[in-house]
Coordinates of C-alpha atoms in Angstrom, one line a residue:
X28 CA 16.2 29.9 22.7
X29 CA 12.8 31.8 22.4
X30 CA 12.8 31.8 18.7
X31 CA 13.6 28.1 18.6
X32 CA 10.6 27.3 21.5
X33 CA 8.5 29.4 19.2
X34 CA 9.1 27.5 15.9
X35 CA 8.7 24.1 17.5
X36 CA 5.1 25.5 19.0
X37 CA 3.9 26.7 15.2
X38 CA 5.2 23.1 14.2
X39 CA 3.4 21.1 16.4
X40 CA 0.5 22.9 16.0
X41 CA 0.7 23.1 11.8
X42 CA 0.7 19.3 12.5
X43 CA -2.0 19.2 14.7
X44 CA -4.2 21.6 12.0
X45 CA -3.1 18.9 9.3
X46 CA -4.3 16.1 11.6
X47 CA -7.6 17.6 12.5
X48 CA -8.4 17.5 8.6
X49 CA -7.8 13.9 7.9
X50 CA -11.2 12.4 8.6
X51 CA -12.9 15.3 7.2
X52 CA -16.4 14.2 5.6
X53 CA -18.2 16.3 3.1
X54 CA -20.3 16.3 0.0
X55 CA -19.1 17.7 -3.3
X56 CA -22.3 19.6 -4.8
X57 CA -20.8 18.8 -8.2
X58 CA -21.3 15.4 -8.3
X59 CA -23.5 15.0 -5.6
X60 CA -21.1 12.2 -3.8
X61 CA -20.1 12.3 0.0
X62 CA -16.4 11.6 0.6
X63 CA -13.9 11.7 3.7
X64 CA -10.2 12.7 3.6
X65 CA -8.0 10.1 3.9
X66 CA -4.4 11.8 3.5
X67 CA -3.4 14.7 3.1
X68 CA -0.4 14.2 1.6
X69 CA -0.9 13.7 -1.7
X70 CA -4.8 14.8 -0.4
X71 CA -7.1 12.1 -1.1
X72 CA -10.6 11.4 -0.3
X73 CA -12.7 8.3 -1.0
X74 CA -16.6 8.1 -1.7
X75 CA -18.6 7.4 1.5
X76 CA -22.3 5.9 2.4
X77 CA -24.0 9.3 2.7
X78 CA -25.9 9.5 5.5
X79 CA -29.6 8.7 5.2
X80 CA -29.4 8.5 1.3
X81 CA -29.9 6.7 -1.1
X82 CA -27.6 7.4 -4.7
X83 CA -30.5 6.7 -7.8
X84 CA -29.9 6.9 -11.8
X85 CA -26.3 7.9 -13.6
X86 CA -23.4 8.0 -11.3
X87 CA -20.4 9.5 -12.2
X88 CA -17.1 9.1 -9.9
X89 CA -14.8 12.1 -10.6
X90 CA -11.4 11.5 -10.7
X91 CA -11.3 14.6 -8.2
X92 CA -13.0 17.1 -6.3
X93 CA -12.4 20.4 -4.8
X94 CA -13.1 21.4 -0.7
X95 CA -12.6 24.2 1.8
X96 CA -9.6 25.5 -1.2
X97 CA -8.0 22.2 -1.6
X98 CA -8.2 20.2 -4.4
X99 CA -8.8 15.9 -3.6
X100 CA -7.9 13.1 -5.7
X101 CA -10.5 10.8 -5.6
X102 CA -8.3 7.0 -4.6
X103 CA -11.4 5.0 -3.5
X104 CA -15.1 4.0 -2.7
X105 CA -15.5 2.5 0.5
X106 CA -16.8 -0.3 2.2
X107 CA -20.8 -0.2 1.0
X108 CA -20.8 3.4 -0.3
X109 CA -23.6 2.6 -2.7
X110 CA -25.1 -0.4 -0.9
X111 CA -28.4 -1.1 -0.9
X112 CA -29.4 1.9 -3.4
X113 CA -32.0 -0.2 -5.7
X114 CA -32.3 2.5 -7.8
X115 CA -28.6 3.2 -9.1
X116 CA -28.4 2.1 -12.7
X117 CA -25.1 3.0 -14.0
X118 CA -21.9 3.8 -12.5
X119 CA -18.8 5.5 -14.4
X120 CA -15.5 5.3 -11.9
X121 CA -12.9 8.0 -12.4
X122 CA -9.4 6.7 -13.6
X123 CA -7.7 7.9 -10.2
X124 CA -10.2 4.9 -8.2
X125 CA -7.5 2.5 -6.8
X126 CA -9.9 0.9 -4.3
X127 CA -13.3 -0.1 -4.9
X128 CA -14.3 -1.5 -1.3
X129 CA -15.9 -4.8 0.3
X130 CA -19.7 -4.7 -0.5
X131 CA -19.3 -1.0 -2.2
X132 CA -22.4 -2.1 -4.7
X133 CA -24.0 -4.4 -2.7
X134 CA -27.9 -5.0 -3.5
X135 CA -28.1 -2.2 -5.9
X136 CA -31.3 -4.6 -8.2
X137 CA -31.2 -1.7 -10.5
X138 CA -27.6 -1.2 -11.5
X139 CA -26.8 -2.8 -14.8
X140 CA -23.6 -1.0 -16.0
X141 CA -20.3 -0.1 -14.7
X142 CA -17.7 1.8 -16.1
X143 CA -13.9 1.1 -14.1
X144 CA -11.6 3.5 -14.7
X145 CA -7.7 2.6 -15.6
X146 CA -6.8 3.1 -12.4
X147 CA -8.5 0.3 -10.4
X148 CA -6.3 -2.2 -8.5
X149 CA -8.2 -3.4 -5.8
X150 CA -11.8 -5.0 -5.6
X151 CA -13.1 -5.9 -2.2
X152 CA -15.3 -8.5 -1.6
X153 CA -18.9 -8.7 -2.4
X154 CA -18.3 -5.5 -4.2
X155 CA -20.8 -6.1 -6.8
X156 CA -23.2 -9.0 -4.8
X157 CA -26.6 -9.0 -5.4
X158 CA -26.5 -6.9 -8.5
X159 CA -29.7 -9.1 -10.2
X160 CA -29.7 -7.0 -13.1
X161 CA -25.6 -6.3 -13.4
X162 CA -24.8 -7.0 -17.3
X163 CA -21.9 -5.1 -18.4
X164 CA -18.9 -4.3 -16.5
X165 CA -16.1 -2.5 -18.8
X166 CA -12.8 -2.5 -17.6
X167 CA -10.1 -0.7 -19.9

């Protein structure tokens, strides 16, 4: 009886470990992007707005990153990850991206490439709005 109560106490608190991770935000210093776990099962993350900064130049989306030991695909760039960064000019999306989000690349004036991946499903709306200068989107 002790050695079953025991078992179901490391269970429920393996799954409460497991929870406590989903959510997790953090910035890769590889490719300089912010993302938050969204599963851990198969362990995905998507890009995030990181706080207080703006994304300028080259961007390249890996198709996945490494934190705290685990390794992350990359599924998605949320809602207005790269909004409002005027001085983004090219973006190259890994060919794991599923989900690029509502208003991800919102009033970036500067951006005039992007590069979609193979992967890509989903679009959200406004993705790209305002993008004055936006001339070449490549899709595979």
């Amino acid at each position: 009886m002790k050695k079953a109560v025991l078992i179901a106490i490391l269970a429920i608190a393996t799954v409460a470990v497991a929870m406590a991770q989903v959510g997790t935000e953090f910035n890769d210093n590889n490719s300089g992007l912010y993302f938050r776990v969204t599963s851990l099962k198969p362990n995905e993350v998507k890009v995030i707005k990181k706080p207080n900064y703006y994304y300028t130049g080259n961007i390249n989306i890996p198709s996945s990153v490494s934190y705290d030991g685990a390794n992350y695909s990359v599924t998605a760039i949320g809602n207005s990850a790269f909004a409002d960064c005027s001085r983004l000019t090219t973006v190259n999306i890994g060919n794991s991206v599923k989900t690029i989000g509502n208003s991800a690349f919102a009033d970036c004036s500067s951006l005039t490439t992007v590069n979609i991946g193979n992967s890509v499903k989903t679009i959200g709306n406004s993705a790209f709005a305002d993008c004055s200068k936006l001339t070449s989107i490549n899709i595979p």
